[in-house]
């Protein structure tokens, strides 16, 4: 497998073509952004940690039968994935109130939600990823509503798998964001990354934040926190 031209560069990753038209290499950068790129910093080694965490989580999800783009980890900063066209609808699942949910609805941070809440956002930095419902998605032609239903269903399955996985590490899965894509043969798969950049994770006892909120709100050393998280996830049991 040979790495070829750059296809796309996002805020935290670069996607490269390969000599196989249906496969891409995803390269994890150290760039760390928040608030749609307004706050930006390079945090040495973050890409290595996020590739390791993302790979570990995608391996678990593949094993559990969730359709994903992930094929394998190639190197410290690279994973091999199926080539997809990303659907511009982000799916967020919340188990506890935090972030924009707390701001929007006034429910205090940390409140346990009676059942997992699934939300959809338009992936559009310029418009600050607005919350969209099925009617918006249809009107704005962002995605096929049958795909969105399937994405929400998969997101809830992912939530159950990851909640249990993190609980075994004494970590609460507060919320997370997923992105989906379509392979050239039209198959819907989970794509992008699943890392502390895209999840909120709290120590179950101390409620210490183990995710990008540490960077968003200047709560400490992000690299240290991400390293601690990776170590806990790699422990047996
Ligand atoms: P929110 O509370 O800011 O809406 O974020 C919900 C979850 O989605 C949280 O785990 C962080 C993640 N997220 C992203 O991965 N990318 C984004 O652009 C945003 C806004 C949130």
mmCIF file of C-alpha atoms and ligand atoms in Angstrom, residues 36 90 92 94 98-101 103 119 121 125 129 175-177 197-200 216, ligand 1:
data_model
loop_
_atom_site.group_PDB
_atom_site.id
_atom_site.type_symbol
_atom_site.label_atom_id
_atom_site.label_comp_id
_atom_site.label_asym_id
_atom_site.label_seq_id
_atom_site.Cartn_x
_atom_site.Cartn_y
_atom_site.Cartn_z
ATOM 1 C CA UNK A 36 -14.761 26.214 15.538
ATOM 2 C CA UNK A 90 -22.799 15.300 13.078
ATOM 3 C CA UNK A 92 -24.125 13.792 19.218
ATOM 4 C CA UNK A 94 -25.479 12.689 25.530
ATOM 5 C CA UNK A 98 -22.711 19.406 29.509
ATOM 6 C CA UNK A 99 -21.445 21.840 26.893
ATOM 7 C CA UNK A 100 -23.943 23.309 24.453
ATOM 8 C CA UNK A 101 -26.798 21.265 25.972
ATOM 9 C CA UNK A 103 -26.006 26.386 27.667
ATOM 10 C CA UNK A 119 -28.962 15.337 18.553
ATOM 11 C CA UNK A 121 -25.836 19.203 13.977
ATOM 12 C CA UNK A 125 -17.802 25.748 10.950
ATOM 13 C CA UNK A 129 -22.417 23.749 13.539
ATOM 14 C CA UNK A 175 -21.296 12.722 25.538
ATOM 15 C CA UNK A 176 -19.672 12.237 22.144
ATOM 16 C CA UNK A 177 -19.908 13.251 18.497
ATOM 17 C CA UNK A 197 -11.269 15.542 21.058
ATOM 18 C CA UNK A 198 -14.760 14.303 20.170
ATOM 19 C CA UNK A 199 -15.992 12.845 23.482
ATOM 20 C CA UNK A 200 -16.499 14.119 27.005
ATOM 21 C CA UNK A 216 -11.330 24.590 25.735
HETATM 22 P P1 LIG B 1 -21.316 20.309 22.562
HETATM 23 O O1 LIG B 1 -21.788 20.131 23.971
HETATM 24 O O2 LIG B 1 -20.353 21.446 22.395
HETATM 25 O O3 LIG B 1 -22.454 20.366 21.600
HETATM 26 O O4 LIG B 1 -20.469 18.996 22.202
HETATM 27 C C1 LIG B 1 -21.021 17.713 22.311
HETATM 28 C C2 LIG B 1 -19.951 16.670 22.042
HETATM 29 O O5 LIG B 1 -19.479 16.742 20.724
HETATM 30 C C3 LIG B 1 -18.713 16.814 22.927
HETATM 31 O O6 LIG B 1 -18.287 15.508 23.312
HETATM 32 C C4 LIG B 1 -17.680 17.449 22.037
HETATM 33 C C5 LIG B 1 -18.083 16.999 20.677
HETATM 34 N N1 LIG B 1 -17.848 18.002 19.633
HETATM 35 C C6 LIG B 1 -16.993 17.729 18.590
HETATM 36 O O7 LIG B 1 -16.391 16.658 18.533
HETATM 37 N N2 LIG B 1 -16.828 18.666 17.619
HETATM 38 C C7 LIG B 1 -17.474 19.832 17.632
HETATM 39 O O8 LIG B 1 -17.294 20.636 16.709
HETATM 40 C C8 LIG B 1 -18.353 20.124 18.730
HETATM 41 C C9 LIG B 1 -19.078 21.432 18.819
HETATM 42 C C10 LIG B 1 -18.510 19.181 19.695
#
